[in-house]
Coordinates of C-alpha atoms in Angstrom, one line a residue:
X223 CA 13.2 19.1 -81.9
X224 CA 14.2 19.5 -78.2
X225 CA 17.1 17.5 -77.0
X226 CA 18.1 17.2 -73.3
X227 CA 21.2 15.6 -71.9
X228 CA 21.2 14.9 -68.1
X229 CA 24.2 13.3 -66.2
X230 CA 24.2 10.3 -64.0
X231 CA 26.2 10.6 -60.8
X232 CA 28.6 9.0 -58.4
X233 CA 27.6 9.4 -54.7
X234 CA 30.7 9.5 -52.6
X235 CA 29.4 9.6 -48.9
X236 CA 26.1 10.3 -47.2
X237 CA 23.7 8.1 -49.1
X238 CA 20.7 7.0 -47.0
X239 CA 20.6 10.3 -45.2
X240 CA 18.6 11.8 -48.0
X241 CA 15.7 9.6 -47.1
X242 CA 12.9 11.6 -45.5
X243 CA 12.6 9.1 -42.7
X244 CA 16.1 10.3 -41.5
X245 CA 16.5 14.0 -42.4
X246 CA 13.0 15.1 -41.2
X247 CA 13.9 13.6 -37.8
X248 CA 17.5 14.8 -37.6
X249 CA 18.4 18.2 -36.1
X250 CA 21.1 18.6 -38.8
X251 CA 19.2 17.0 -41.7
X252 CA 20.8 14.8 -44.2
X253 CA 24.1 15.4 -46.2
X254 CA 25.4 13.8 -49.4
X255 CA 28.5 14.6 -51.4
X256 CA 28.4 13.6 -55.0
X257 CA 29.6 14.2 -58.5
X258 CA 28.0 14.2 -61.9
X259 CA 29.7 11.9 -64.5
X260 CA 30.4 12.4 -68.2
X261 CA 27.7 9.8 -68.9
X262 CA 24.2 10.9 -69.8
X263 CA 20.5 10.2 -70.4
X264 CA 19.4 11.7 -73.7
X265 CA 15.8 12.7 -74.3
X266 CA 14.4 14.0 -77.5
X267 CA 10.9 15.7 -77.8
X268 CA 9.4 16.3 -81.2
X269 CA 6.0 17.4 -82.6
X270 CA 3.7 14.7 -84.1
X271 CA 1.2 15.8 -86.7
X272 CA -1.8 14.0 -85.2
X273 CA -2.9 13.8 -81.5
X274 CA -1.2 10.5 -80.7
X275 CA 1.8 10.0 -78.5
X276 CA 4.8 7.9 -79.5
X277 CA 7.5 6.9 -77.0
X278 CA 10.6 5.1 -77.8
X279 CA 12.9 3.6 -75.3
X280 CA 13.7 -0.2 -75.0
X281 CA 10.4 -0.7 -76.5
X282 CA 8.0 1.5 -78.6
X283 CA 4.6 2.8 -77.4
X284 CA 2.0 4.5 -79.6
X285 CA -1.1 5.5 -77.9
X286 CA -4.0 7.9 -78.4
X287 CA -4.2 8.8 -74.7
X288 CA -1.0 9.5 -72.8
X289 CA -2.8 7.9 -69.7
X290 CA -2.4 4.7 -71.5
X291 CA 1.4 4.8 -71.5
X292 CA 3.1 1.9 -69.7
X293 CA 6.3 4.0 -69.1
X294 CA 5.3 5.7 -65.8
X295 CA 8.0 8.2 -65.7
X296 CA 7.2 9.6 -69.2
X297 CA 3.5 9.5 -68.3
X298 CA 3.8 11.5 -65.2
X299 CA 6.3 13.9 -66.7
X300 CA 3.8 14.6 -69.5
X301 CA 1.1 15.1 -66.9
X302 CA 3.2 17.5 -64.8
X303 CA 4.3 19.7 -67.8
X304 CA 1.0 19.6 -69.5
X305 CA 2.4 18.3 -72.8
X306 CA -0.1 15.4 -73.2
X307 CA -0.7 14.9 -77.0
X308 CA 0.9 15.3 -80.4
X309 CA 4.4 14.5 -79.3
X310 CA 7.1 12.0 -79.9
X311 CA 9.6 11.2 -77.1
X312 CA 12.7 9.1 -77.5
X313 CA 15.1 8.2 -74.6
X314 CA 18.7 6.8 -75.0
X315 CA 21.2 6.1 -72.2
X316 CA 25.0 6.1 -72.2
X317 CA 24.8 3.3 -69.6
X318 CA 22.7 0.3 -68.9
X319 CA 19.3 1.9 -68.2
X320 CA 18.4 0.4 -65.0
X321 CA 20.0 -1.0 -61.8
X322 CA 23.5 0.5 -62.1
X323 CA 23.3 2.5 -59.0
X324 CA 24.3 5.8 -60.8
X325 CA 20.9 7.4 -60.5
X326 CA 19.7 6.9 -64.1
X327 CA 16.0 6.7 -63.3
X328 CA 16.2 10.2 -61.6
X329 CA 18.4 11.5 -64.4
X330 CA 15.8 10.3 -66.9
X331 CA 13.0 12.0 -64.9
X332 CA 14.9 15.3 -64.8
X333 CA 15.7 15.1 -68.6
X334 CA 12.1 14.4 -69.4
X335 CA 10.9 17.4 -67.4
X336 CA 13.5 19.7 -68.8
X337 CA 12.8 18.6 -72.4
X338 CA 9.0 18.7 -72.1
X339 CA 9.0 22.1 -70.4
X340 CA 11.3 23.5 -73.0
X341 CA 9.1 22.1 -75.7
X342 CA 6.1 24.0 -74.2
X343 CA 8.2 27.3 -74.2
X344 CA 9.3 27.3 -70.5
X345 CA 12.7 27.6 -69.0
X346 CA 12.8 25.8 -65.6
X347 CA 15.7 26.2 -63.4
X348 CA 17.7 23.3 -61.7
X349 CA 15.8 23.6 -58.4
X350 CA 12.4 23.3 -60.1
X351 CA 13.5 20.3 -62.2
X352 CA 14.8 18.4 -59.1
X353 CA 11.8 19.2 -57.0
X354 CA 9.3 18.2 -59.7
X355 CA 11.4 15.0 -60.3
X356 CA 11.1 14.1 -56.5
X357 CA 7.4 14.8 -56.7
X358 CA 7.0 12.3 -59.5
X359 CA 9.1 9.6 -58.2
X360 CA 8.4 9.8 -54.5
X361 CA 5.0 11.4 -54.2
X362 CA 3.1 10.2 -57.2
X363 CA 4.8 7.0 -57.9
X364 CA 5.4 6.0 -54.4
X365 CA 9.1 5.0 -54.8
X366 CA 10.7 4.6 -51.5
X367 CA 13.8 6.3 -52.6
X368 CA 15.9 9.4 -51.4
X369 CA 16.2 12.8 -53.1
X370 CA 19.9 13.0 -53.9
X371 CA 19.8 11.6 -57.3
X372 CA 17.3 14.2 -58.7
X373 CA 19.3 17.1 -57.4
X374 CA 22.6 15.6 -58.6
X375 CA 21.1 15.3 -62.1
X376 CA 19.5 18.7 -62.2
X377 CA 22.4 20.7 -60.9
X378 CA 25.3 18.7 -62.5
X379 CA 28.9 19.3 -61.3
X380 CA 30.3 18.3 -58.0
X381 CA 28.2 19.2 -55.0
X382 CA 27.5 18.8 -51.4
X383 CA 23.7 18.5 -51.0
X384 CA 22.0 19.3 -47.7
X385 CA 18.4 18.0 -47.0
X386 CA 16.9 20.1 -44.2
X387 CA 14.3 19.0 -41.6
X388 CA 11.9 21.4 -43.1
X389 CA 12.3 19.7 -46.6
X390 CA 14.3 22.5 -48.0
X391 CA 17.3 21.5 -50.1
X392 CA 20.6 23.4 -50.2
X393 CA 23.1 22.6 -53.0
X394 CA 26.6 23.8 -52.5
X395 CA 29.2 23.4 -55.4
X396 CA 32.6 22.0 -54.3
X397 CA 35.9 22.3 -55.8
X398 CA 37.2 19.1 -57.2
X399 CA 40.0 18.8 -59.7
X400 CA 38.2 16.6 -62.3
X401 CA 41.3 15.9 -64.2
X402 CA 43.1 14.8 -61.0
X403 CA 40.1 12.6 -60.1
X404 CA 40.0 11.0 -63.5
X405 CA 43.7 10.3 -63.6
X406 CA 43.4 8.6 -60.1
X407 CA 40.2 6.6 -60.4
X408 CA 38.2 4.7 -62.9
X409 CA 34.7 3.1 -62.6
X410 CA 34.2 -0.8 -63.1
X411 CA 30.7 -2.2 -64.0
X412 CA 30.1 -5.4 -62.2
X413 CA 27.3 -6.5 -64.4
X414 CA 25.2 -7.0 -61.3
X415 CA 22.0 -4.9 -61.2
X416 CA 19.3 -4.3 -58.6
X417 CA 16.6 -1.8 -58.2
X418 CA 17.4 0.9 -55.6
X419 CA 13.9 0.9 -54.2
X420 CA 14.1 -2.8 -53.4
X421 CA 16.9 -2.0 -50.8
X422 CA 15.8 1.5 -49.7
X423 CA 12.3 0.3 -48.9
X424 CA 13.9 -1.9 -46.1
X425 CA 16.4 0.8 -45.1
X426 CA 13.7 3.5 -44.8
X427 CA 11.5 1.2 -42.6
X428 CA 14.6 0.5 -40.2
X429 CA 15.8 4.1 -40.1
X430 CA 14.9 4.5 -36.4
X431 CA 17.1 1.8 -35.1
X432 CA 19.9 2.6 -37.4
X433 CA 20.0 6.4 -36.7
X434 CA 23.4 6.3 -35.1
X435 CA 24.8 4.6 -38.2
X436 CA 23.2 7.2 -40.5
X437 CA 24.6 10.0 -38.3
X438 CA 28.1 8.6 -39.1
X439 CA 27.3 8.4 -42.8
X440 CA 26.3 12.0 -42.6
X441 CA 29.6 13.0 -41.0
X442 CA 31.5 11.0 -43.6
X443 CA 29.9 13.2 -46.3
X444 CA 31.5 16.2 -44.6
X445 CA 35.0 14.5 -44.3
X446 CA 35.0 13.2 -47.8
X447 CA 34.4 16.7 -49.3
X448 CA 37.5 18.0 -47.4
X449 CA 39.5 15.0 -48.7
X450 CA 38.3 15.5 -52.3
X451 CA 39.0 19.2 -52.3
X452 CA 42.5 18.7 -51.0
X453 CA 43.1 15.7 -53.4
X454 CA 43.8 13.3 -50.4
X455 CA 42.9 10.1 -52.1
X456 CA 44.0 8.0 -49.4
X457 CA 41.5 9.5 -47.0
X458 CA 38.7 9.3 -49.8
X459 CA 39.4 5.6 -50.1
X460 CA 39.3 5.0 -46.4
X461 CA 36.1 6.9 -46.0
X462 CA 34.5 5.0 -48.9
X463 CA 35.4 1.7 -47.5
X464 CA 34.2 2.8 -44.0
X465 CA 31.0 3.9 -45.5
X466 CA 30.4 0.5 -47.2
X467 CA 31.2 -1.4 -44.0
X468 CA 28.4 0.5 -42.3
X469 CA 25.9 0.3 -45.2
X470 CA 26.2 -3.5 -45.4
X471 CA 24.8 -3.8 -42.0
X472 CA 21.8 -1.5 -42.3
X473 CA 19.5 -4.0 -43.9
X474 CA 19.4 -7.5 -45.3
X475 CA 20.0 -7.8 -49.1
X476 CA 22.3 -4.8 -49.5
X477 CA 25.1 -7.2 -50.6
X478 CA 25.4 -10.8 -51.7
X479 CA 27.9 -13.6 -52.2
X480 CA 29.0 -12.5 -55.7
X481 CA 29.5 -8.9 -54.7
X482 CA 31.2 -9.8 -51.5
X483 CA 33.7 -12.1 -53.4
X484 CA 34.3 -9.3 -56.0
X485 CA 34.9 -6.9 -53.2
X486 CA 37.3 -9.3 -51.5
X487 CA 39.2 -9.7 -54.8
X488 CA 39.5 -6.0 -55.3
X489 CA 40.8 -5.3 -51.7
X490 CA 43.4 -8.0 -52.0
X491 CA 45.1 -6.1 -54.9
X492 CA 46.4 -3.7 -52.4
X493 CA 45.5 -1.2 -49.6
X494 CA 44.8 1.5 -52.2
X495 CA 41.8 0.0 -53.9
X496 CA 38.4 1.0 -52.8
X497 CA 34.9 0.6 -53.9
X498 CA 32.0 3.2 -53.9
X499 CA 28.4 2.6 -53.3
X500 CA 26.2 2.2 -56.5
X501 CA 22.9 2.8 -54.6
X502 CA 23.9 0.4 -51.9
X503 CA 23.7 -3.0 -53.6
X504 CA 27.0 -2.8 -55.4
X505 CA 26.9 -2.3 -59.0
X506 CA 29.9 0.0 -59.7
X507 CA 33.3 -0.1 -58.3
X508 CA 35.5 3.0 -58.1
X509 CA 39.1 2.0 -57.9
X510 CA 42.5 3.9 -58.1
X511 CA 44.6 3.6 -61.2
X512 CA 47.8 3.2 -59.5
X513 CA 47.0 0.2 -57.3

């Protein structure tokens, strides 16, 4: 049996600049600063003693031909790795499986590819897994999403991820004191979920007229790295809030009354409460512990 464990992530700043509509037209490309969390998507792959395929997630599918699978990420990961029969696949998540804004779909895709490649006797590196996950989600399935989640999941840790105009990706590890971060912040689940693609499809289409805003978001990814590495939590918070104020103007539907009310309540608790993007339509709040 093969077992993979792939982290979800928090994106601090730069989200939106990882969309091809922006970074392929920008001289500097896109830039995102993110951190993997100690919450994971678990995938197991085991041999079956007939030619069928069994996949268990929130439901169970048993098919004679993998092409018949309803779970499109599993189906395309099987196709890409060539593991197409006599296999049982199970997925389990430490968080709600969809709509949290923590990149769980991309983490699942990376975990599936890693487990299936390993099952087939191969040892893919992080760059290959991230690239293949992007190909599945963006190229094959046509999801109007960016590329940060796949690379954050595949590489793990804390990174600044650059998306160059020629489509190359450069991942640079950054030094963040994880214990200091954990002692100063915690994540709050709002219970509100929304598919990222619903929002990003609108943002992608409006990238041209919003390029100046995206340039600012890119610069914030530079600044938040410096603040995180120096442990300057005040600056981190101000950058997160500034980022949110820009993102909420990019397209309609990013926020809503319930989220705006919750955000206002959080901000009223004091000047040291901030909230971080959960894939743009707010699902997760990141708040300091000492507010």
